mmCIF file of C-alpha atoms in Angstrom:
data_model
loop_
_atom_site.group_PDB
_atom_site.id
_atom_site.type_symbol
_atom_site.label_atom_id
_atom_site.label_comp_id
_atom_site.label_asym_id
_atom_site.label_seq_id
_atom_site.Cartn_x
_atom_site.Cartn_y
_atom_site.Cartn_z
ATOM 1 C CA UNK A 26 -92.323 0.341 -29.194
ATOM 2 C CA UNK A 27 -88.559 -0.550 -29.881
ATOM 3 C CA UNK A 28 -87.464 2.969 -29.031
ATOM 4 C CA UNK A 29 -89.427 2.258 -25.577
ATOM 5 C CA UNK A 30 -87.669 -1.199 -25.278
ATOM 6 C CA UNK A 31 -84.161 0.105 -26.025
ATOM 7 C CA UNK A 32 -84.588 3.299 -23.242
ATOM 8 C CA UNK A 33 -85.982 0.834 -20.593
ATOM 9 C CA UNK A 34 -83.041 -1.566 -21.753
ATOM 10 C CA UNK A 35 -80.401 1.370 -21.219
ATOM 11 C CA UNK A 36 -81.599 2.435 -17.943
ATOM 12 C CA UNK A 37 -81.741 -0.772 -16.632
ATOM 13 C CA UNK A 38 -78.200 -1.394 -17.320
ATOM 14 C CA UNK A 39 -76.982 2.319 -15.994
ATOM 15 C CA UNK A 40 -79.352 1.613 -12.846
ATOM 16 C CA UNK A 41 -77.718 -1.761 -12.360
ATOM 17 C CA UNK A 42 -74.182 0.081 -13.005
ATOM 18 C CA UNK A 43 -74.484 2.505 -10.167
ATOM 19 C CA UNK A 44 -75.884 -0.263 -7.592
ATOM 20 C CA UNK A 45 -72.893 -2.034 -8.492
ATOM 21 C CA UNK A 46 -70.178 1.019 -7.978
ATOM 22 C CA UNK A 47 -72.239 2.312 -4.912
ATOM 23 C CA UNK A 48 -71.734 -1.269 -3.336
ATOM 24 C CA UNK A 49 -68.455 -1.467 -4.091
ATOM 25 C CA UNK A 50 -68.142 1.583 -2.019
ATOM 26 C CA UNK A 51 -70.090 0.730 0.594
ATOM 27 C CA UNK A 52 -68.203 -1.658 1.563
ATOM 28 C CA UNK A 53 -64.387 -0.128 1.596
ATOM 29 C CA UNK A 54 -63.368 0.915 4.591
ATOM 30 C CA UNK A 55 -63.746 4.394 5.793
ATOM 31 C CA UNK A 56 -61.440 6.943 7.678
ATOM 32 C CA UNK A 57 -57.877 8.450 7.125
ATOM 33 C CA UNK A 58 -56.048 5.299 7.759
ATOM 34 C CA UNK A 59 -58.286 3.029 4.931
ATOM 35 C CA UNK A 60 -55.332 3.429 2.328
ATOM 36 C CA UNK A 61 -52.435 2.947 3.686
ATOM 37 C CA UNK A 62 -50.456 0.223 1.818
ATOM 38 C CA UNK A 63 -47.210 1.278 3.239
ATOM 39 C CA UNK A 64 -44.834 -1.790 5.103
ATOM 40 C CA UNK A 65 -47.009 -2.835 7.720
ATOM 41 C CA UNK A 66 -44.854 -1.279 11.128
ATOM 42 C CA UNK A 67 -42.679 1.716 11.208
ATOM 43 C CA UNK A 68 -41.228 3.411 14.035
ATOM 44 C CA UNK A 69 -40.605 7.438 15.037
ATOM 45 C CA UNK A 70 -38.906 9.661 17.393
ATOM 46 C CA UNK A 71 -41.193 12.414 18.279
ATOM 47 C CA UNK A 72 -39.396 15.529 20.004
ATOM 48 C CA UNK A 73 -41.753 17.961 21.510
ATOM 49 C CA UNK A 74 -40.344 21.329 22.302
ATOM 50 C CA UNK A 75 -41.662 24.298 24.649
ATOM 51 C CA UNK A 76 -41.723 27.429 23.488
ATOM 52 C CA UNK A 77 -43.812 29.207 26.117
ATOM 53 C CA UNK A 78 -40.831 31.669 27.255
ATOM 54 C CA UNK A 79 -41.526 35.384 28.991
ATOM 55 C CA UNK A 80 -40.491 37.328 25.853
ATOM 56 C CA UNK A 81 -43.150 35.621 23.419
ATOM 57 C CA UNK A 82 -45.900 35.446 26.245
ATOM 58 C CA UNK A 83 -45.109 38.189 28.818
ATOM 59 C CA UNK A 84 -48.779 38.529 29.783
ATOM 60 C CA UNK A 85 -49.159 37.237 33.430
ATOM 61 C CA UNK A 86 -45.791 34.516 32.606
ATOM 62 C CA UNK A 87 -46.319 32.443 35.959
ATOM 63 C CA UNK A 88 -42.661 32.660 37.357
ATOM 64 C CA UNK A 89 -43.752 31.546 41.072
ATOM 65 C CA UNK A 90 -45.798 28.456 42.508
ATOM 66 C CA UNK A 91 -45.328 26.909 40.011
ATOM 67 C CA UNK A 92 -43.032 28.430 37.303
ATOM 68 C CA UNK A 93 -44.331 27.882 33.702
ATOM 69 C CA UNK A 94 -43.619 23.985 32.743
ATOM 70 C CA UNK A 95 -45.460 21.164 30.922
ATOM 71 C CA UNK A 96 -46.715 17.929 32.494
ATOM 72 C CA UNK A 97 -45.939 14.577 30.582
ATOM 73 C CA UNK A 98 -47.253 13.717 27.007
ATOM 74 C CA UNK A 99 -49.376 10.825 27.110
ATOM 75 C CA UNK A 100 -50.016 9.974 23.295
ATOM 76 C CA UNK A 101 -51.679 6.916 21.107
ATOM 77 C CA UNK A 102 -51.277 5.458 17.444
ATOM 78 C CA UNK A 103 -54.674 4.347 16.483
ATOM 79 C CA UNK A 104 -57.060 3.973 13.849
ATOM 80 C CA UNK A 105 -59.575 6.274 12.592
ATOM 81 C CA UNK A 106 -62.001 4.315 15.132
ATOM 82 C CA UNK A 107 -60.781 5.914 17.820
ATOM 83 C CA UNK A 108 -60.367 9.814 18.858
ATOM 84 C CA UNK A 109 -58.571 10.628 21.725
ATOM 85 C CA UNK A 110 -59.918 14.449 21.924
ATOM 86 C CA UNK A 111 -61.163 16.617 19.278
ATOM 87 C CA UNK A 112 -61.844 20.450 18.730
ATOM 88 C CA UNK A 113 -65.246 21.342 19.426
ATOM 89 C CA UNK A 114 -66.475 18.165 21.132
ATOM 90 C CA UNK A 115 -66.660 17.704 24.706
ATOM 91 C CA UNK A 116 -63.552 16.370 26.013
ATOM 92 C CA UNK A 117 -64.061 13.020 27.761
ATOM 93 C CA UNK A 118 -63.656 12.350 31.372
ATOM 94 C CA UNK A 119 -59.880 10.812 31.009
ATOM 95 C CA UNK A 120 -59.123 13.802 29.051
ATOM 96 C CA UNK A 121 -60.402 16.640 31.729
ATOM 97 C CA UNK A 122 -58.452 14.911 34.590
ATOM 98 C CA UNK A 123 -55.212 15.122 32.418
ATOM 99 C CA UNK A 124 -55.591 18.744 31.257
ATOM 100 C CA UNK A 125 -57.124 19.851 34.987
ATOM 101 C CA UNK A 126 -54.544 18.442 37.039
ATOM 102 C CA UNK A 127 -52.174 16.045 35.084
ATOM 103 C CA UNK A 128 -53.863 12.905 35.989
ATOM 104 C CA UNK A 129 -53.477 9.857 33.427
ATOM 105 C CA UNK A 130 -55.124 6.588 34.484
ATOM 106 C CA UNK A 131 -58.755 7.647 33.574
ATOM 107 C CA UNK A 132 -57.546 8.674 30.245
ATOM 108 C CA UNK A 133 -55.222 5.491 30.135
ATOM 109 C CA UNK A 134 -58.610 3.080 31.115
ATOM 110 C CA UNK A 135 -60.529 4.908 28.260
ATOM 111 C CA UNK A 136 -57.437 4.027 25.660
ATOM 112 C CA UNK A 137 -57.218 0.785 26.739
ATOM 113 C CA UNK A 138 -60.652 -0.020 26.170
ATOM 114 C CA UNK A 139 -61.088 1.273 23.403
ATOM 115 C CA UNK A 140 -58.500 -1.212 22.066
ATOM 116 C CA UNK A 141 -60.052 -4.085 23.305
ATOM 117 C CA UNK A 142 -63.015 -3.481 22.736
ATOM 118 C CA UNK A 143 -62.924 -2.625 18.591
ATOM 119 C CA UNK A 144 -59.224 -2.485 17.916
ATOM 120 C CA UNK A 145 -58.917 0.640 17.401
ATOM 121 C CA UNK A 146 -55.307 1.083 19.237
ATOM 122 C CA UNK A 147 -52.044 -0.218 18.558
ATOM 123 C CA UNK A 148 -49.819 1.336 21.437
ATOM 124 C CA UNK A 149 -49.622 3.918 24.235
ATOM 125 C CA UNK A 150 -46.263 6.408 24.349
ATOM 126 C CA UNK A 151 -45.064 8.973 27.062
ATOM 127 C CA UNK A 152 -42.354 11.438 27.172
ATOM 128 C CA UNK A 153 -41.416 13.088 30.468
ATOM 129 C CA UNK A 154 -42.458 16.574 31.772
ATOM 130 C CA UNK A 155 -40.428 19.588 30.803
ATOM 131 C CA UNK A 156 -39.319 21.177 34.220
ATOM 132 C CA UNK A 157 -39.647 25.228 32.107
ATOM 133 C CA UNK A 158 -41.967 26.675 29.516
ATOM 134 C CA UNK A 159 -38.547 26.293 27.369
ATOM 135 C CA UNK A 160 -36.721 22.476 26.637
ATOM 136 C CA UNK A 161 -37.267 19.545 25.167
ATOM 137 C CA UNK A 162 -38.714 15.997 25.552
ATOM 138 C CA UNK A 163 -38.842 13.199 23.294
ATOM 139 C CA UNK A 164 -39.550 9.481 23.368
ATOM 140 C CA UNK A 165 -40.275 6.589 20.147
ATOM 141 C CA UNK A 166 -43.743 4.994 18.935
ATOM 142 C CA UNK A 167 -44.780 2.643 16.233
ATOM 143 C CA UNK A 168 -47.276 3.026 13.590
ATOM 144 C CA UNK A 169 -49.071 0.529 11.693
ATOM 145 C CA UNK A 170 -50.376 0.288 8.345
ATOM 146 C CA UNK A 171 -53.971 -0.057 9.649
ATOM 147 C CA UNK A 172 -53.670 2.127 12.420
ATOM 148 C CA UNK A 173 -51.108 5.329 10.803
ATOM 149 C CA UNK A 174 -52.798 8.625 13.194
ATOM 150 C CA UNK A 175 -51.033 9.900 16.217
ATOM 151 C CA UNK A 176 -52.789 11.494 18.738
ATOM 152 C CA UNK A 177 -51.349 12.910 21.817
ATOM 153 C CA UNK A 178 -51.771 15.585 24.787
ATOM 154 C CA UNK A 179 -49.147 17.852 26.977
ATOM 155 C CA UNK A 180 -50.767 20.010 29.724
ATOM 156 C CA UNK A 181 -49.700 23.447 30.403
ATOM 157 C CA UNK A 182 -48.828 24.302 34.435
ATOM 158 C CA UNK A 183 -50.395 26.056 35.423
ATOM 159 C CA UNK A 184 -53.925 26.359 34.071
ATOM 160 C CA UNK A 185 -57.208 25.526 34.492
ATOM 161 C CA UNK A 186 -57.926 23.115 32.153
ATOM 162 C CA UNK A 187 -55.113 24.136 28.947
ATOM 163 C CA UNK A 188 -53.650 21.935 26.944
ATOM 164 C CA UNK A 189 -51.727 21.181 23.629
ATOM 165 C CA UNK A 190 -51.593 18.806 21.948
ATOM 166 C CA UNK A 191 -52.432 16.659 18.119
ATOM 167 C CA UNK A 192 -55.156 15.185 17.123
ATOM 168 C CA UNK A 193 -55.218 12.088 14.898
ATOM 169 C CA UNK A 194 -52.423 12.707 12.380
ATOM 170 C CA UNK A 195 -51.690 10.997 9.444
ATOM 171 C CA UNK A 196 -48.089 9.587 9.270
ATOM 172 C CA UNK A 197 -48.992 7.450 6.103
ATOM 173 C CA UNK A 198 -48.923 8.808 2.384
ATOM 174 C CA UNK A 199 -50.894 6.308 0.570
ATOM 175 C CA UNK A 200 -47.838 3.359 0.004
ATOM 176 C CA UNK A 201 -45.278 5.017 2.312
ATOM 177 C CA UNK A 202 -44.519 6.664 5.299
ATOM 178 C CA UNK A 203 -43.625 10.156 6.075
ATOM 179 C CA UNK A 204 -40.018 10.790 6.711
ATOM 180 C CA UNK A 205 -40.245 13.725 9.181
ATOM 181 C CA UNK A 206 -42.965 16.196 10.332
ATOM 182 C CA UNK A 207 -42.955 18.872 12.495
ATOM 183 C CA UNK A 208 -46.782 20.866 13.546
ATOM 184 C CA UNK A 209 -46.432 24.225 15.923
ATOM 185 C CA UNK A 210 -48.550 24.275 18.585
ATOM 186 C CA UNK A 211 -51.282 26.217 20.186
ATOM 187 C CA UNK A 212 -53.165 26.129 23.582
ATOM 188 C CA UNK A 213 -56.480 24.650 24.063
ATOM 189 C CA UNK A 214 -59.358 24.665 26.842
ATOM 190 C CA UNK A 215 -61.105 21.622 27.729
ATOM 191 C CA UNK A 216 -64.085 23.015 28.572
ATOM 192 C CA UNK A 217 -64.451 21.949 31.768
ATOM 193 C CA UNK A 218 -62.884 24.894 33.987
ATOM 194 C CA UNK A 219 -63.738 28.488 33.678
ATOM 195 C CA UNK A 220 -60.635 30.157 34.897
ATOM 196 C CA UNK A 221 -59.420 32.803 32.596
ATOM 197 C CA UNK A 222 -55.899 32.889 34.110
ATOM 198 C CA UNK A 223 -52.907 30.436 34.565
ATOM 199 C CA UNK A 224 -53.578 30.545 38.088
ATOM 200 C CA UNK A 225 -57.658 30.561 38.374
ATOM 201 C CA UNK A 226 -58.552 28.699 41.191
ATOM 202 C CA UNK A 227 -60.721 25.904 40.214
ATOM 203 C CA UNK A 228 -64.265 26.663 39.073
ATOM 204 C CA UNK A 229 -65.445 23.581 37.003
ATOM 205 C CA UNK A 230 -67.830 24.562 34.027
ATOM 206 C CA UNK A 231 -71.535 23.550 34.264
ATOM 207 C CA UNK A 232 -72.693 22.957 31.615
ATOM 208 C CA UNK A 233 -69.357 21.337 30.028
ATOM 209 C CA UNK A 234 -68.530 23.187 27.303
ATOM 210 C CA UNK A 235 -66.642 21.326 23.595
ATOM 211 C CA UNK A 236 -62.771 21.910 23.695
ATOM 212 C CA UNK A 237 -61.825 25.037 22.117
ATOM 213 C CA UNK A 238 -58.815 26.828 20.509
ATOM 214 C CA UNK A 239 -57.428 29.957 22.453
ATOM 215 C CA UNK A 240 -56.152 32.715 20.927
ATOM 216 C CA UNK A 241 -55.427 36.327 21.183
ATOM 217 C CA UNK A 242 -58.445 37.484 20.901
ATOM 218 C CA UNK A 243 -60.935 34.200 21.923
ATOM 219 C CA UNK A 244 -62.017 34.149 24.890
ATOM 220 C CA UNK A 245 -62.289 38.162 24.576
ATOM 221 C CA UNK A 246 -61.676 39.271 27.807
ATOM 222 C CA UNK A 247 -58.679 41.553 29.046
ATOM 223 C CA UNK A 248 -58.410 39.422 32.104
ATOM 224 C CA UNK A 249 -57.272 36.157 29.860
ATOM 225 C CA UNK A 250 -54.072 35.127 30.181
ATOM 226 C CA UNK A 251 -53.782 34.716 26.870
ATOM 227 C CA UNK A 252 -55.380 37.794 25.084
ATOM 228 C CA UNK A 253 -53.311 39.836 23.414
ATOM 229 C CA UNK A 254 -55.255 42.109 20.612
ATOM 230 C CA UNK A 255 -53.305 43.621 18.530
ATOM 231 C CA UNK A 256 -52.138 40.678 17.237
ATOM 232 C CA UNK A 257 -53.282 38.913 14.312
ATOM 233 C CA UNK A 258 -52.334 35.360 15.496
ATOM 234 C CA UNK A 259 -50.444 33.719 18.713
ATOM 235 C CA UNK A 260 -47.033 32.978 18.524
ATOM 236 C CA UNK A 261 -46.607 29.114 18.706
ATOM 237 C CA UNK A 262 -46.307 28.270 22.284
ATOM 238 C CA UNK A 263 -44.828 24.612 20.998
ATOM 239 C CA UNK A 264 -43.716 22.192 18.371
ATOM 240 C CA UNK A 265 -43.568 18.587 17.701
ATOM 241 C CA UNK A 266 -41.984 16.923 15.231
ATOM 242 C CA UNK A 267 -41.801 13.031 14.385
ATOM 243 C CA UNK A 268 -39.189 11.484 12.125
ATOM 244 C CA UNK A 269 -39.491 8.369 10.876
ATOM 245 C CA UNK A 270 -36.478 5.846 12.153
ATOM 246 C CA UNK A 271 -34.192 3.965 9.487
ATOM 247 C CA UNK A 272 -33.117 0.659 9.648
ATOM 248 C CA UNK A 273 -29.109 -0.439 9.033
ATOM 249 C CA UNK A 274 -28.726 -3.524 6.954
ATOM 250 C CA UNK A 275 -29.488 -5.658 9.477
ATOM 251 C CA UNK A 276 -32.288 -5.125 9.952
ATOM 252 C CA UNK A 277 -31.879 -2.756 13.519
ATOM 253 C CA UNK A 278 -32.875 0.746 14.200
ATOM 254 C CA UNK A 279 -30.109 3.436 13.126
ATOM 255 C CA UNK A 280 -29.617 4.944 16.565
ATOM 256 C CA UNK A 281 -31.547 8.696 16.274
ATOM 257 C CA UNK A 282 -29.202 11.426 17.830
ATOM 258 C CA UNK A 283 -32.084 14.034 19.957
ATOM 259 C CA UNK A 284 -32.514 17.492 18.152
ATOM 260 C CA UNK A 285 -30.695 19.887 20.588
ATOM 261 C CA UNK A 286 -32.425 21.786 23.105
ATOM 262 C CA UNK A 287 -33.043 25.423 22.274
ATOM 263 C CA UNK A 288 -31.954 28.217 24.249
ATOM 264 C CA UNK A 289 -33.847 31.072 25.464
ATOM 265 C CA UNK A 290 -32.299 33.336 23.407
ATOM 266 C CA UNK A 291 -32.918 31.421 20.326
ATOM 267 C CA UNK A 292 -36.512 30.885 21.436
ATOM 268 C CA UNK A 293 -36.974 34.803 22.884
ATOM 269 C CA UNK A 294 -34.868 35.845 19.528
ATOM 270 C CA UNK A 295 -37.995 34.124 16.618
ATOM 271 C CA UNK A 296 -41.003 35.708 19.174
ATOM 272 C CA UNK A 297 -41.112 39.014 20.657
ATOM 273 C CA UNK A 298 -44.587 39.637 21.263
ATOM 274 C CA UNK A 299 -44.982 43.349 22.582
ATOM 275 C CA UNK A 300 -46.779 44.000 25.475
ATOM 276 C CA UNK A 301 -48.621 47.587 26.619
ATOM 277 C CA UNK A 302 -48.787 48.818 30.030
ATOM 278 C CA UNK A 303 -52.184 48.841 31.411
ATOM 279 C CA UNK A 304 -53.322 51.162 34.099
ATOM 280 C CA UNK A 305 -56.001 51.254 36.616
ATOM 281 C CA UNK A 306 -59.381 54.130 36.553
ATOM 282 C CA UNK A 307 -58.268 57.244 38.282
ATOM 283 C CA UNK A 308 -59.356 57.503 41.771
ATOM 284 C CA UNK A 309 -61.313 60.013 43.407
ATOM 285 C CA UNK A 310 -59.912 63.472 43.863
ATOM 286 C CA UNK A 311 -57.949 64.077 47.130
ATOM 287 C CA UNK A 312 -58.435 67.533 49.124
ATOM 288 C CA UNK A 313 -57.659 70.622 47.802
ATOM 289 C CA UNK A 314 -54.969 72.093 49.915
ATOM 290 C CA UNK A 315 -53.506 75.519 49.874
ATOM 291 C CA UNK A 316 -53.893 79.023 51.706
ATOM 292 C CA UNK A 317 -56.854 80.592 51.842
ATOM 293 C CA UNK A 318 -58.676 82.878 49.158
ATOM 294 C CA UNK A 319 -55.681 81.719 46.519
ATOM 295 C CA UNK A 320 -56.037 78.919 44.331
ATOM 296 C CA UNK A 321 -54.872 75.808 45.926
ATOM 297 C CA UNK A 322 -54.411 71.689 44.184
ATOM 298 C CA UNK A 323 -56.008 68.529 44.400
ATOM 299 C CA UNK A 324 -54.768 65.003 43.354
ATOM 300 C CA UNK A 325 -55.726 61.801 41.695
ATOM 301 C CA UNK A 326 -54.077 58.829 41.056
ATOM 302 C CA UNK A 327 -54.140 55.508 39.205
ATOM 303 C CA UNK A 328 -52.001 52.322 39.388
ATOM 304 C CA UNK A 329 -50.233 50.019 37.395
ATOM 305 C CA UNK A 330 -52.403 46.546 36.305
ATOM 306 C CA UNK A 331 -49.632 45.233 33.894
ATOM 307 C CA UNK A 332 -45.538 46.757 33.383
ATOM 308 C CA UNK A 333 -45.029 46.792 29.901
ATOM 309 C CA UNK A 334 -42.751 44.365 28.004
ATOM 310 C CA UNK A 335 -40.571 43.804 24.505
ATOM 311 C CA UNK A 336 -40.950 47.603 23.644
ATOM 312 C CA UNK A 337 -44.351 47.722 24.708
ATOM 313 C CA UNK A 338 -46.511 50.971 25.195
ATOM 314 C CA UNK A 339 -44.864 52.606 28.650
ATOM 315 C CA UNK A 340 -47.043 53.695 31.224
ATOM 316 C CA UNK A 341 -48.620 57.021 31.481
ATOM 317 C CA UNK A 342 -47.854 59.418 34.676
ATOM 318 C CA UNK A 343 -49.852 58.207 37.697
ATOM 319 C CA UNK A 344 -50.443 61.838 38.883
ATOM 320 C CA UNK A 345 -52.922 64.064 37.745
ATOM 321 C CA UNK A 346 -52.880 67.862 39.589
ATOM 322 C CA UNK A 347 -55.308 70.384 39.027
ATOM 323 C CA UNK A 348 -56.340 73.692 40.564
ATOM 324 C CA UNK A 349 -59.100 74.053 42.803
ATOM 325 C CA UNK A 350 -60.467 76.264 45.640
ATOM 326 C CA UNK A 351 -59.659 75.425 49.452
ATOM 327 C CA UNK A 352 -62.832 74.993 51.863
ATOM 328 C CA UNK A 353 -63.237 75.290 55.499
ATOM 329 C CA UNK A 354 -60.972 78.492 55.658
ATOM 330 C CA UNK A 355 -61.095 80.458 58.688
#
């Protein structure tokens, strides 16, 4: 009977144990941002820089109405309350404006809200457009300790509905906050256009489909601007990177001189993606032509879909001649 007594004594107290620790944990905070116990504000540059130049992306590179260039960034510091967009969930109706045509005050209303209504935001940054696929733009934002992710979008134009962009990053490391970081880049759909090219007219997707990653082999179809299959991965069509801003000794921001702009030839010179020429199905053959009762030729011919580029596969002949017999002789 004491045996009995002593178990039902010990799992009392190791039942009343685990109540205890689960409570405890129940009621810490959850997300990313829960423990952060760096100095409560800090302050960054972030530089974002294009990299979407003809030699790393030569496949349909819009030169024309409009040239390749990126709309504003419209970014957020926030808390882990709050997502701005995130892969493989529908995209909300602020964010399909911005990615389908560059339009910010629905997506501006939904931030705002947000912080009003659970706190979840402590401040809205912008950085201009970049006029190329190639340059640099770069503006400041503020972090604090209870709201330490970043969260931010850049639209590609022209596309349907592409985008780049970061979602909810992490600038504290547990009691301090990270100096610099830099994250490359790669395009994503919104899910709520189904053009395959940069210039698809638009064609909005019913049902709305999550946002999704592209890459050179997803969506797999030759007619997508950016499918290129014999690579393994896209090259990074951008970077951003976010240092952290020192104060002097009194107390003021140490004035933060801009990374330089890269060329194109730096850019062109770290990716060369190559690019095969692709042809069109022969046509029908032509007439055969020649005197009668000899052997006379006929003719087919293709045309060229795509010139080749960066030491690319050339293109084939165009021509094909074969022998054949003439009709209708007299």
């Amino acid at each position: 009977m004491e045996n009995l007594m002593f178990v039902y004594c010990s799992c009392k107290v190791i039942w009343t144990l685990l109540i205890t620790i689960l409570g405890y944990a129940s009621s810490l905070p959850v997300g990313d941002d829960s423990i952060c116990t760096a100095e409560e504000l800090a302050k960054y540059s972030i530089i974002f820089t294009g990299k979407w130049s003809q030699t790393a992306f030569p496949k349909q590179y819009p030169l024309y109405r409009p040239p390749a260039q990126w709309s504003s960034m419209l970014g957020v510091t926030h808390s882990s309350d709050y997502s701005m967009w995130k892969k493989n969930e529908y995209a909300s109706n602020g964010v399909r404006d911005f990615a389908e045509k560059g339009e910010a005050w629905v997506l501006m209303k939904e931030i705002e809200e947000a912080g009003e209504k659970i706190q979840s935001v402590h401040g809205i940054f912008s950085a201009p457009a970049i006029s190329s696929g190639t340059g640099q733009t770069s503006t400041e934002l503020e972090v604090h300790s209870r709201h330490p992710l970043v969260s931010f979008v850049v639209r590609i134009v022209p596309s349907p509905d592409w985008f780049v962009g970061i979602d909810s990053l992490n600038l504290c490391e547990g009691d301090h906050w990270m100096e610099e970081v830099s994250v490359d880049l790669f395009p994503y759909d919104a899910g709520t256009d189904s053009g395959f090219t940069f210039s698809s007219p638009n064609f909005a997707t019913i049902p709305q489909d999550t946002v999704t990653e592209i890459t050179c082999s997803s969506p797999s179809h030759p007619a997508n601007s950016f499918y290129y299959p014999k690579l393994k991965i896209l090259p990074p069509i951008a970077q951003v990177t976010m240092v952290k801003i020192k104060k002097n000794q009194l107390g003021l921001p140490v004035p933060y001189l801009n990374l330089p702009a890269k060329s194109n030839e730096i850019i062109d010179s770290v990716s060369e993606t190559p690019l095969d020429c692709e042809v069109s199905q022969w046509s029908s053959w032509g007439l055969c032509r020649g005197v009668c009762r000899k052997t006379g030729t006929k003719i087919r011919t293709r045309f060229v879909l795509l010139q080749p580029a960066n030491n690319g596969m050339p293109c084939p002949n165009l021509d094909e001649e074969t022998g054949c017999e003439p009709e209708n002789c007299v």
